[in-house]
Coordinates of C-alpha atoms and ligand atoms in Angstrom, one line a residue:
Chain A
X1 CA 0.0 0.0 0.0
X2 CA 1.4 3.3 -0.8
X3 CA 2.6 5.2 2.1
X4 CA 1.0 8.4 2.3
X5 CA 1.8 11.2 5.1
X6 CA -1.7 12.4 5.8
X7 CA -4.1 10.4 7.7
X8 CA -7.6 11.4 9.6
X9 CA -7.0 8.4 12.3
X10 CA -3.8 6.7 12.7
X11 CA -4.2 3.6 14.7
X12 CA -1.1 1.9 16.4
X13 CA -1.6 -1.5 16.8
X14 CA -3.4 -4.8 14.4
X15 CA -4.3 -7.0 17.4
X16 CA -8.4 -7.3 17.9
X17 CA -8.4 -3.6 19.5
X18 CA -6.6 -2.4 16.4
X19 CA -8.4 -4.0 13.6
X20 CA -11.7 -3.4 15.5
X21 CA -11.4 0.1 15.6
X22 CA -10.6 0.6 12.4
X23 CA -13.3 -1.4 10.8
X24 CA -15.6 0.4 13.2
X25 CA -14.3 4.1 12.0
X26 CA -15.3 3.0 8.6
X27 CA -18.3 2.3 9.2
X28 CA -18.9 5.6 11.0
X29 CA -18.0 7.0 8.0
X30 CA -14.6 8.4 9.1
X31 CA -12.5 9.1 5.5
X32 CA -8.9 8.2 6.2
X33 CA -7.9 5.4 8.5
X34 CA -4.2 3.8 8.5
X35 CA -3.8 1.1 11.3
X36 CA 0.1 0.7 11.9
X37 CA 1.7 -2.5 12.9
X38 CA 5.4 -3.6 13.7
X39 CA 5.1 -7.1 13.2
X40 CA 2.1 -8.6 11.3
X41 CA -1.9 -8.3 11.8
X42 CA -3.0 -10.8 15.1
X43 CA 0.7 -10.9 16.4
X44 CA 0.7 -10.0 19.2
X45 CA -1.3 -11.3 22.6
X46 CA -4.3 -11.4 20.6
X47 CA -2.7 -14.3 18.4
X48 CA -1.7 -16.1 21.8
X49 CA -4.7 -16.2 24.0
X50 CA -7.0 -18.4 25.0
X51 CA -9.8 -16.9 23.2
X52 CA -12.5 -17.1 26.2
X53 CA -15.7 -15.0 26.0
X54 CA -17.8 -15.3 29.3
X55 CA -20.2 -12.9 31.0
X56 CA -19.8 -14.7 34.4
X57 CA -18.2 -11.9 36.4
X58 CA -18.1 -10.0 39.8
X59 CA -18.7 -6.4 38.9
X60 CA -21.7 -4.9 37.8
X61 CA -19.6 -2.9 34.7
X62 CA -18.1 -6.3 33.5
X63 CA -21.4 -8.0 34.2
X64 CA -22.7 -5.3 31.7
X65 CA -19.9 -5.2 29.4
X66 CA -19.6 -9.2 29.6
X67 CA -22.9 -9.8 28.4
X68 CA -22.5 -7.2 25.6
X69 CA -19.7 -9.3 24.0
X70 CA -21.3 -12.4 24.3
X71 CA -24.5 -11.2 22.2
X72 CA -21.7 -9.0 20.1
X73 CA -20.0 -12.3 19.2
X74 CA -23.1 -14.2 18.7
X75 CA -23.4 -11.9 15.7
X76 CA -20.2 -11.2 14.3
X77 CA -19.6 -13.9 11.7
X78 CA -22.8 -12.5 10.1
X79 CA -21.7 -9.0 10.9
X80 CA -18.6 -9.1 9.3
X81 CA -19.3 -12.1 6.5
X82 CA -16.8 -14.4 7.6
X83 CA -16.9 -17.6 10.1
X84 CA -15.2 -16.3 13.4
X85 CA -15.4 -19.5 15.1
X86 CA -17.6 -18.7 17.6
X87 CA -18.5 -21.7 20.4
X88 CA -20.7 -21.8 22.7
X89 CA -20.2 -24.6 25.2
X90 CA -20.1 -22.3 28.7
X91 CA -18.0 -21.8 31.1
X92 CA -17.9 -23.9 34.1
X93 CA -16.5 -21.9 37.1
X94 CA -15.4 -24.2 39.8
X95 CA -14.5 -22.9 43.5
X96 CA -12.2 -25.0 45.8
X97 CA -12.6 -22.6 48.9
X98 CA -15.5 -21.2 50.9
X99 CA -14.2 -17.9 50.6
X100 CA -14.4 -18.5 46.7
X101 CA -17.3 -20.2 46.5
X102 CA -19.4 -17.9 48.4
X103 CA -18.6 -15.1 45.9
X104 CA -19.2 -17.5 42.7
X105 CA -22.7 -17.5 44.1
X106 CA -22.5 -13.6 44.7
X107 CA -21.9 -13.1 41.0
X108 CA -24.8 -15.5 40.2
X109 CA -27.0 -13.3 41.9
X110 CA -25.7 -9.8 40.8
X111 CA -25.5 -11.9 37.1
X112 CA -29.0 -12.6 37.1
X113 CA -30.2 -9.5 38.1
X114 CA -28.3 -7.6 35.3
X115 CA -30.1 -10.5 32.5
X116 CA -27.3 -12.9 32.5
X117 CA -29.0 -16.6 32.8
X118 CA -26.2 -18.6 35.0
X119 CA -26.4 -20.5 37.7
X120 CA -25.4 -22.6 40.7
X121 CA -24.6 -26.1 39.3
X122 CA -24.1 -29.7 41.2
X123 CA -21.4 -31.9 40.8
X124 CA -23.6 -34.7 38.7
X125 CA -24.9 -31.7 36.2
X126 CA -21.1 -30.4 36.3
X127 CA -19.8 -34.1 35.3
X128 CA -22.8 -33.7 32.3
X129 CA -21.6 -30.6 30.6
X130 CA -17.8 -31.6 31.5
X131 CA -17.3 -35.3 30.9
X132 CA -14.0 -35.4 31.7
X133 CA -14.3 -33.4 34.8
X134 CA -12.7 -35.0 38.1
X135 CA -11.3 -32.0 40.6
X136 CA -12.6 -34.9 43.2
X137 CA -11.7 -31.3 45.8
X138 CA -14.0 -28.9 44.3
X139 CA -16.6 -27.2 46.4
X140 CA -19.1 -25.8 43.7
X141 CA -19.5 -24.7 40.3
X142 CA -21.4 -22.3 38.2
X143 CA -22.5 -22.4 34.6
X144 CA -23.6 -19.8 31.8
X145 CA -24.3 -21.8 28.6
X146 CA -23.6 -18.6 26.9
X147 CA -20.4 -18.4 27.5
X148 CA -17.7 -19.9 25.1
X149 CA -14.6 -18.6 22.7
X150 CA -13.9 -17.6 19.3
X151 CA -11.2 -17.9 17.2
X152 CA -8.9 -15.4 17.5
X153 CA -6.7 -15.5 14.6
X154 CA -10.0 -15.8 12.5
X155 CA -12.0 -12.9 14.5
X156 CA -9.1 -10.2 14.0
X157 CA -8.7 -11.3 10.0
X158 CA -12.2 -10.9 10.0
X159 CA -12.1 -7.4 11.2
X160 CA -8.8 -6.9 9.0
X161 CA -10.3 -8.3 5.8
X162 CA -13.7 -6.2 6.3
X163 CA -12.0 -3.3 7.1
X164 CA -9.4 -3.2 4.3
X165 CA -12.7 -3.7 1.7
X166 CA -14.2 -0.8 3.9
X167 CA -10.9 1.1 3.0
X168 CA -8.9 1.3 6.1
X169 CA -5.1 1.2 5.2
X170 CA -2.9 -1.1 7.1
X171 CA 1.2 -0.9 7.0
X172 CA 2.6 -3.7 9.0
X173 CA 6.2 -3.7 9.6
X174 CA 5.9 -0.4 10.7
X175 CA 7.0 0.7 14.2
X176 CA 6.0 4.0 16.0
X177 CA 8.7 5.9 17.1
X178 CA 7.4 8.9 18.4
X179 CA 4.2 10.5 18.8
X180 CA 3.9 14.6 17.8
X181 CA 1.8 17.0 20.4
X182 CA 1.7 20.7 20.3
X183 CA -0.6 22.8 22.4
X184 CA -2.0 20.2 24.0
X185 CA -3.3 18.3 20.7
X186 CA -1.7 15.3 18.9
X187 CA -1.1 15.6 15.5
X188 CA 0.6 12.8 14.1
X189 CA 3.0 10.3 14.3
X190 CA 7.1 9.3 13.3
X191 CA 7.7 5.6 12.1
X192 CA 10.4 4.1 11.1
X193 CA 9.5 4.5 7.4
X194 CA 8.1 8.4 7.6
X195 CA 5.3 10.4 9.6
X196 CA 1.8 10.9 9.2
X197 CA 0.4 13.6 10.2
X198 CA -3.8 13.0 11.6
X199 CA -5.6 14.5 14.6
X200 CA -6.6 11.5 16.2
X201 CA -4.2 9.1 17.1
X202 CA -4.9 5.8 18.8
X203 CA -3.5 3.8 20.9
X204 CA -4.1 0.0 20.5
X205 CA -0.6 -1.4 21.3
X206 CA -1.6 -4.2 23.8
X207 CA 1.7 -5.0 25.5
X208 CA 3.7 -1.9 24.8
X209 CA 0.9 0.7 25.2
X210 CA 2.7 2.4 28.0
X211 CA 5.4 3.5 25.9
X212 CA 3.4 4.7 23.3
X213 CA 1.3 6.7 25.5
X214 CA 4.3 8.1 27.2
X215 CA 5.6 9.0 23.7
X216 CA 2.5 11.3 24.0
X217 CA 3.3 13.2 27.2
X218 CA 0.5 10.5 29.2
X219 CA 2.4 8.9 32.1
X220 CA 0.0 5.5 32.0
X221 CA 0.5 3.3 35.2
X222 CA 0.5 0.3 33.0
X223 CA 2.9 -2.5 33.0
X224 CA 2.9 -6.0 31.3
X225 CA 3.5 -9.7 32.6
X226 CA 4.2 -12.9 30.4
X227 CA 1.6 -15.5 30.3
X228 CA 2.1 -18.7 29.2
X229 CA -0.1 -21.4 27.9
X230 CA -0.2 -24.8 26.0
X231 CA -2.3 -26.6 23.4
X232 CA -2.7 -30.5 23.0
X233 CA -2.9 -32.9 20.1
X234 CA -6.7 -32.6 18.8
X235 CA -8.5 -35.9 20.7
X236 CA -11.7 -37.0 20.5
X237 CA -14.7 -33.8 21.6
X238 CA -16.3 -34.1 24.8
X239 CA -13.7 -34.4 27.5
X240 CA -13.9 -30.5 28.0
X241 CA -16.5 -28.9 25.9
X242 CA -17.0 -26.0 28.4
X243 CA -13.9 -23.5 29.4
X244 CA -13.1 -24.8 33.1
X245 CA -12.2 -22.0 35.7
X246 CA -10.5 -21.6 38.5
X247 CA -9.6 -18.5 40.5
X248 CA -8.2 -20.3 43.4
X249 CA -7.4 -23.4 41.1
X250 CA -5.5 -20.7 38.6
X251 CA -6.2 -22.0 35.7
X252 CA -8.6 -22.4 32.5
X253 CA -8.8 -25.3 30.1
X254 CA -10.7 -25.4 27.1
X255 CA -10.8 -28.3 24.2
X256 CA -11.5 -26.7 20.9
X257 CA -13.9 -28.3 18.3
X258 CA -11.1 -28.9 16.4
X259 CA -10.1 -31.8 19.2
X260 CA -6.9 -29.6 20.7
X261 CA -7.0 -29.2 24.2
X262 CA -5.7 -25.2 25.4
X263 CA -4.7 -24.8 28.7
X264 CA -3.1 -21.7 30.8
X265 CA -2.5 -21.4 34.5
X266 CA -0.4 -18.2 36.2
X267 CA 2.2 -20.0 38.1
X268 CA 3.7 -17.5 41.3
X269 CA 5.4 -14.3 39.5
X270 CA 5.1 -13.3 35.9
X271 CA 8.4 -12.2 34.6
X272 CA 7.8 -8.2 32.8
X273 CA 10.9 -8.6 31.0
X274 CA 8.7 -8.2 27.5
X275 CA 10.6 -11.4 26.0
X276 CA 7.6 -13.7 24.7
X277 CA 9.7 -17.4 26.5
X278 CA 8.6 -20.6 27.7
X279 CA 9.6 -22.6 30.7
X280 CA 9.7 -26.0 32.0
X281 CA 8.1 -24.4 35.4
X282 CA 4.5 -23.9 33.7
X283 CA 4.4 -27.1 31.7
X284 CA 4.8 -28.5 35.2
X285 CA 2.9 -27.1 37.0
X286 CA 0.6 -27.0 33.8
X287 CA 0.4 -30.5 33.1
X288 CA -0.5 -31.2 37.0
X289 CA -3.0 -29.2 37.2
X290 CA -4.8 -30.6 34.0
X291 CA -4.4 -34.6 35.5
X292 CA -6.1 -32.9 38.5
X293 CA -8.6 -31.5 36.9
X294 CA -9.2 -33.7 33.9
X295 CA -7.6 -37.4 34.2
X296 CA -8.3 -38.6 31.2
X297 CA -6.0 -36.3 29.4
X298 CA -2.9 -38.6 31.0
X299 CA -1.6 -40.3 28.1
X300 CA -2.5 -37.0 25.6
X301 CA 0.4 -35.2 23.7
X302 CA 1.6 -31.8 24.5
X303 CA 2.3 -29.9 20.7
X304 CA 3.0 -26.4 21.7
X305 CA 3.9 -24.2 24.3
X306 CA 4.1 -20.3 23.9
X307 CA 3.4 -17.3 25.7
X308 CA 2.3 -13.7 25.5
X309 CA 1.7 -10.4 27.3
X310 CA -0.8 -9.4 29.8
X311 CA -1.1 -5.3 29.6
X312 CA -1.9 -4.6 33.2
X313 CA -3.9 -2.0 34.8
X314 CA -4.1 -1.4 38.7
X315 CA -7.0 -2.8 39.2
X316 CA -6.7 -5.3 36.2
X317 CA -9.3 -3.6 34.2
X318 CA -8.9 -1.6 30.8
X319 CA -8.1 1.9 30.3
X320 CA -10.7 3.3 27.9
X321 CA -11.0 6.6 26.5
X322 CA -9.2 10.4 25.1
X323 CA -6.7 11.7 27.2
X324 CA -7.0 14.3 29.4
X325 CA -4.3 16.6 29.0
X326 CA -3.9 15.8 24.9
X327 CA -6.4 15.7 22.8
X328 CA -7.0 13.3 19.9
X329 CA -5.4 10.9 21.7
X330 CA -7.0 8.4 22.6
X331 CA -6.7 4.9 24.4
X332 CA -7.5 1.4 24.0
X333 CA -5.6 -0.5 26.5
X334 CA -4.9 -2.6 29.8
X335 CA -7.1 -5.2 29.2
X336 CA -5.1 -7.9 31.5
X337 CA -6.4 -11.3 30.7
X338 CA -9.5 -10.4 28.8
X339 CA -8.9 -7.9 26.0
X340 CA -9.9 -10.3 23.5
X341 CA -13.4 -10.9 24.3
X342 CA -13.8 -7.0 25.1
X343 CA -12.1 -6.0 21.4
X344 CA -15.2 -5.8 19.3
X345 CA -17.5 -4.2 21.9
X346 CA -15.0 -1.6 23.1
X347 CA -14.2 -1.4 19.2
X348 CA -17.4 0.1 18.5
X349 CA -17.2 2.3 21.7
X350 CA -13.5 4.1 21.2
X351 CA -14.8 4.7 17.4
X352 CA -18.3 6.2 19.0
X353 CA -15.9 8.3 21.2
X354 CA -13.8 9.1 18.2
X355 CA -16.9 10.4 16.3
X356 CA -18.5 12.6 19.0
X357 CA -21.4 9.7 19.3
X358 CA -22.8 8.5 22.7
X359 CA -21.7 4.9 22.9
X360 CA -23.9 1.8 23.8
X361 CA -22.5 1.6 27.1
X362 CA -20.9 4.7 29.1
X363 CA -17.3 4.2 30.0
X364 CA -16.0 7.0 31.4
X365 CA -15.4 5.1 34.8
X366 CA -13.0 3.0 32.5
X367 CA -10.9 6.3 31.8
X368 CA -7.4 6.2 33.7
X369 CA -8.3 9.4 35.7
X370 CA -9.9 6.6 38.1
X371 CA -6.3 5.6 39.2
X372 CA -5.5 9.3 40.0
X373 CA -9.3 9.6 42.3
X374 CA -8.5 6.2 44.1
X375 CA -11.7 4.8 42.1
X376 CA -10.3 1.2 40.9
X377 CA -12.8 -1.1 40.2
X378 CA -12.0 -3.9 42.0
X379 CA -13.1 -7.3 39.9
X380 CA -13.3 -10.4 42.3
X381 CA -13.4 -13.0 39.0
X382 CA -10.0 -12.7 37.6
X383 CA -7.4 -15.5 37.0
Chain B
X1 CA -8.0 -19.9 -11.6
X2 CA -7.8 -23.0 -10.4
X3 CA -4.7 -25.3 -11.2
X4 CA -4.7 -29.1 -11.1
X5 CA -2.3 -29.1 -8.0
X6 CA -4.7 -27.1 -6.3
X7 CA -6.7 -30.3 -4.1
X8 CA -2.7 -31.4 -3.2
X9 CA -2.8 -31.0 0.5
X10 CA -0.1 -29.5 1.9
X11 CA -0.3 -30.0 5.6
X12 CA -1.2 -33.4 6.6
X13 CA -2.1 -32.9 10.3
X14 CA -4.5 -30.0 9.6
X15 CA -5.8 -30.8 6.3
X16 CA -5.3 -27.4 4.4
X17 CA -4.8 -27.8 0.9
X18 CA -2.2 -26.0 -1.9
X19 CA -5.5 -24.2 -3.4
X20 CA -6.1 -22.5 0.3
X21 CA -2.6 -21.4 0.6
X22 CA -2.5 -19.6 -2.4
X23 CA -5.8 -18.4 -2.1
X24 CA -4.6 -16.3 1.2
X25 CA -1.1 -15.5 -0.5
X26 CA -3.5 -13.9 -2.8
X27 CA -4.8 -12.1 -0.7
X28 CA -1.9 -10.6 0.6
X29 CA -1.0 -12.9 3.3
X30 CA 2.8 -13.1 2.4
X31 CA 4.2 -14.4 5.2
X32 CA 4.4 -18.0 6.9
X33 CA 2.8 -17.0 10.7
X34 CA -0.3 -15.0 9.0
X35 CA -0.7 -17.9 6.5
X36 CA -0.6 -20.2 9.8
X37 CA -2.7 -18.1 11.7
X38 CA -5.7 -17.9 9.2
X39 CA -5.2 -22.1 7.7
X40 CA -3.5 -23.3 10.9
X41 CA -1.2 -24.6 8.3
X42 CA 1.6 -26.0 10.5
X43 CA -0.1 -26.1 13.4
X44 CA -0.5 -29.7 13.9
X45 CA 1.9 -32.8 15.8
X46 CA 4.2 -32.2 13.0
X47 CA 4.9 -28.4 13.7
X48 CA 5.6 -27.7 10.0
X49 CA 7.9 -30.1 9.3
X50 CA 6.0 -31.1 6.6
X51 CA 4.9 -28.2 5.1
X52 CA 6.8 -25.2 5.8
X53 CA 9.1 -25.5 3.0
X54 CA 5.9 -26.0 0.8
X55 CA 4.3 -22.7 1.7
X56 CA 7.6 -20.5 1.6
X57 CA 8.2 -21.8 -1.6
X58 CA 4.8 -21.1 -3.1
X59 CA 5.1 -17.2 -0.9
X60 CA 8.0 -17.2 -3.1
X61 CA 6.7 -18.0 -6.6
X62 CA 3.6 -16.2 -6.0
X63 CA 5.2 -12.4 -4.6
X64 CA 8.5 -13.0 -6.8
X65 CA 10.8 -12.9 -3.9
X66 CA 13.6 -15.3 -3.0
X67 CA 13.0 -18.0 -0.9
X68 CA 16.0 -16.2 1.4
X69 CA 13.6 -13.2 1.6
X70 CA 11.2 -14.5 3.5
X71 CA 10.5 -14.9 7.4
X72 CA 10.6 -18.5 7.4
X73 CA 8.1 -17.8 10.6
X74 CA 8.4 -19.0 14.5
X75 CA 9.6 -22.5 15.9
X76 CA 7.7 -23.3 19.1
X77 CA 8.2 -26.0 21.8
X78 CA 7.8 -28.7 22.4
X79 CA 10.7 -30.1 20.1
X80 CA 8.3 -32.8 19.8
X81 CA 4.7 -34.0 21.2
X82 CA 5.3 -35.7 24.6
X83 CA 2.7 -37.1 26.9
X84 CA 1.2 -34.4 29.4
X85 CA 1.7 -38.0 32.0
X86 CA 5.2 -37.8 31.4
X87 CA 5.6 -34.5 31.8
X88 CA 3.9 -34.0 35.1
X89 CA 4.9 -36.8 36.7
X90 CA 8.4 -35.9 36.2
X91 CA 9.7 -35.4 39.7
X92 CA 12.7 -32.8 39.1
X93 CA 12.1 -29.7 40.4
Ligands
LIG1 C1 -1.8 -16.5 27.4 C2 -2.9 -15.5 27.2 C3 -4.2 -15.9 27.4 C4 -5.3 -15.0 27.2 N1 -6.6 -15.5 27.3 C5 -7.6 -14.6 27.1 C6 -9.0 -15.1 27.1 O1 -9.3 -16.2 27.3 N2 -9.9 -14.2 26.8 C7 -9.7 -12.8 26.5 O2 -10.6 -12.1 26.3 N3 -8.4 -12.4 26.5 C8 -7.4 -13.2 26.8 N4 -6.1 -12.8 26.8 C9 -5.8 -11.3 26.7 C10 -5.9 -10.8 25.3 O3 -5.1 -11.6 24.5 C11 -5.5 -9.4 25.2 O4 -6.1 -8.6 26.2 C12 -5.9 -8.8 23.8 O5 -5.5 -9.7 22.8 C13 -5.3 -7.5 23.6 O6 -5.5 -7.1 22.3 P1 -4.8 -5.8 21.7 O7 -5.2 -5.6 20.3 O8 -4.9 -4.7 22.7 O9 -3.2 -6.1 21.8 P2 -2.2 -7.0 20.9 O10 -3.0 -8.2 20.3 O11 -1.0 -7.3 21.7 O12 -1.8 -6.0 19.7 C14 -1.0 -5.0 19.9 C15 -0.2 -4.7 18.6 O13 0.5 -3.5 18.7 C16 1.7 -3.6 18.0 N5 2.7 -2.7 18.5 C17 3.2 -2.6 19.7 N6 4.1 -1.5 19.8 C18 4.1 -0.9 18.5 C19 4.8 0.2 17.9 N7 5.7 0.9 18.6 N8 4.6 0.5 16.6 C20 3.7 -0.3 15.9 N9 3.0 -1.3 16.4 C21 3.2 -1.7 17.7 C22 2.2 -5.1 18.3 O14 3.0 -5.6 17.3 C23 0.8 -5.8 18.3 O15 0.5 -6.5 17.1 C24 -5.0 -13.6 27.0 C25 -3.7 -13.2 26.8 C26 -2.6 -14.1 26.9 C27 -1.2 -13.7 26.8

């Protein structure tokens, strides 16, 4: 694509916030749009998560936001004319301690009352909807049928394909390497193959967000961990249909209806080094947790082992909205462990923002001014 | 157009076909990790043994580059498949 130095939105960043927001521009009828990249489209944590979409969660804003992604997804591969890979099997949360498993009902309560159908399940309905369920030390579980994952690699080329037929401009193998304000507006960016001058500017760059907003004059308190995770050989459906949760457990585990069994956990400290390794430490503890949780998967292979970054927030939730002191620049960032299943809902929001339009659901208590009023959200269902 | 070669499958463990790769390459997915992303070409027991050569050579015909030219895409553990028993039962700490 030719490289042009004019832009009306620049975009840093092709994971699913990048390619969402662009594709959503478009379609608010915004003229110019050029998402930059400095690898390739889906490369970053977006490519290496676990994909999970739930609405099962402890806050009332996630409760709200949670079930706007699940009916978001439920549309999408009509939405944006390709098959996204959507699956809807649940999530079964399971609680080991009392502690934990008197919140998990908590959030079925406050869930239902916000329209979100879970509910308290036993161990004989749990062993229906997981058949390869043991966790003989489990004290409850929850289930919203609902729930489920996506693909991810297929949601973001999805959102790339559309948006590129739409007329948003991507250059991949382009790194941002500075970010131009003057009177307290942005107006463009440097790259290591020219500038672009635009006066919007956003910020999508998952793990690395927190330099790019600093490159802007915004002092983000953001910083990212590595996650790892692992994917079997595909095996026969049925031993895990539903993602399995655990906050005190720490860990998820999903089989894909491919066969392939995904599975991450957070094993104690997450190095912030920003390399992307692997380590015998999590396949250990890994592998442990899964014969725990799910015998049968004993004599099943191990293919792949990788990791990715978690862009962390304070209180673990994202960082939404323009900045304060610059304007045009806005945010899309510190989504933690769930940015994925957030991308196409908050998508549609940052390009509402972008446009001057009210947006679906009101976010400002997502805007990192909360850090700066003591006003964290604090989310009680996070792994 | 479609060519004879086509139906030739070039990754065994996930099925995807020469026709699919080239369809993507086409579509201005020129590098192995998109093409594996979007196919899962590669993505199976084998790792790409199979099939990684196949798609960097087609990249290769298909953009004009040289072989040499083009991110021959990321290696991942495990080396090989290995049974999650074996692994977890391993007592070294
Ligand atoms: C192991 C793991 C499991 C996860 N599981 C889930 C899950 O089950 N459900 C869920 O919802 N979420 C999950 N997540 C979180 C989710 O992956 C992220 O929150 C989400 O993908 C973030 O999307 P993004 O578009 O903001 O960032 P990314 O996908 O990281 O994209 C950011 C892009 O910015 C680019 N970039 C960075 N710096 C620059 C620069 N200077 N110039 C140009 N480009 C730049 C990068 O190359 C990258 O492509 C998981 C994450 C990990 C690591």
């Amino acid at each position: 694509m030719e490289w042009t130095n004019t832009a009306d939105v620049v975009v840093i960043g092709a994971g699913i916030q990048g390619t969402a927001i662009s594709y959503y521009l478009k379609r608010r009828g915004v003229e110019k749009v050029v998402v930059l990249d400095k690898s390739t489209v889906c490369s970053g944590a977006t490519g290496r998560c676990g994909a999970g979409i739930r609405a099962q969660w402890g806050t009332e804003m996630n409760c709200r936001l949670g079930l706007a992604c699940v009916e978001k997804f439920e549309g999408l591969s009509q939405e944006l004319g390709m098959d996204i890979g959507l699956n809807q099997s649940g999530y079964l949360m399971v609680a080991y301690q009392d502690k934990e498993w008197e919140q998990l009902q908590k959030n079925v309560t406050l869930q239902n009352r916000l329209g979100i159908a879970s509910r308290v399940v036993n161990r004989e309905e749990a062993n229906e909807i997981c058949p390869g369920l043991g966790a003989p030390d489990a004290l409850g579980f929850t289930f919203h049928a609902r729930d489920g994952h996506a693909d991810p690699f297929l949601t973001t080329f999805a959102y790339h394909k559309r948006g590129r037929e739409l007329g948003v401009i991507y250059h991949t193998g382009t790194t941002v390497t500075d970010i131009k304000v003057a009177n307290g507006k942005v107006f463009g960016v440097v790259t290591d193959k020219g500038h672009i001058d635009a006066p919007v500017v956003i910020n999508a760059a998952g793990g690395h967000s927190q330099f790019i907003a600093s490159m802007a004059g915004v002092q983000l308190p953001l910083f990212s961990e590595r996650h790892e995770i692992i994917i079997t050989e595909p095996v026969d459906a049925g031993v895990c249909p539903p993602m399995l949760m655990s906050f005190s457990g720490n860990y998820y585990i999903q089989q894909r209806p491919h066969g392939s069994i995904i599975a991450g956990c957070s094993p104690a400290g997450h190095p912030q080094d920003y390399e992307l390794g692997t380590s015998w430490q999590f396949l250990q503890q890994m592998t442990r947790t899964m014969l725990a949780v799910l015998p049968r998967t004993r004599g099943m292979r191990i293919v792949r082992q990788w990791s990715g970054l978690y862009n962390m927030s304070p209180d673990r939730q994202a960082v939404l909205g323009e900045a304060d002191d610059v304007t045009g620049f806005f945010v899309s960032v510190g989504f933690s462990g769930h940015g994925f299943m957030f991308g196409p809902v908050t998508g549609e929001i940052i390009a509402d923002l972008v446009v001057g339009r009210e947006p679906e659901i009101n976010v400002d208590m997502l805007h990192y001014r909360r850090f700066q009023l003591g006003e964290l959200i604090l989310e009680p269902a996070v792994v | 157009m479609e060519r004879p070669s086509d139906k030739i499958i070039v990754c065994r463990c996930e099925e995807v076909t020469l026709g699919a790769v080239r369809q993507w390459i086409a579509e201005g997915y020129h590098t192995f990790d998109e093409l594996k992303r979007i196919l899962r070409v590669g993505m199976g027991p084998c790792q790409g043994r199979g099939c990684r050569e196949i798609v960097l050579r087609e990249i290769a015909a298909m953009t004009g580059k040289q072989m040499s030219d083009i991110p021959p895409g990321s290696f991942r553990p495990l080396t090989r498949p290995v049974k999650i028993g074996a692994i977890a039962d391993d007592g070294g700490e």
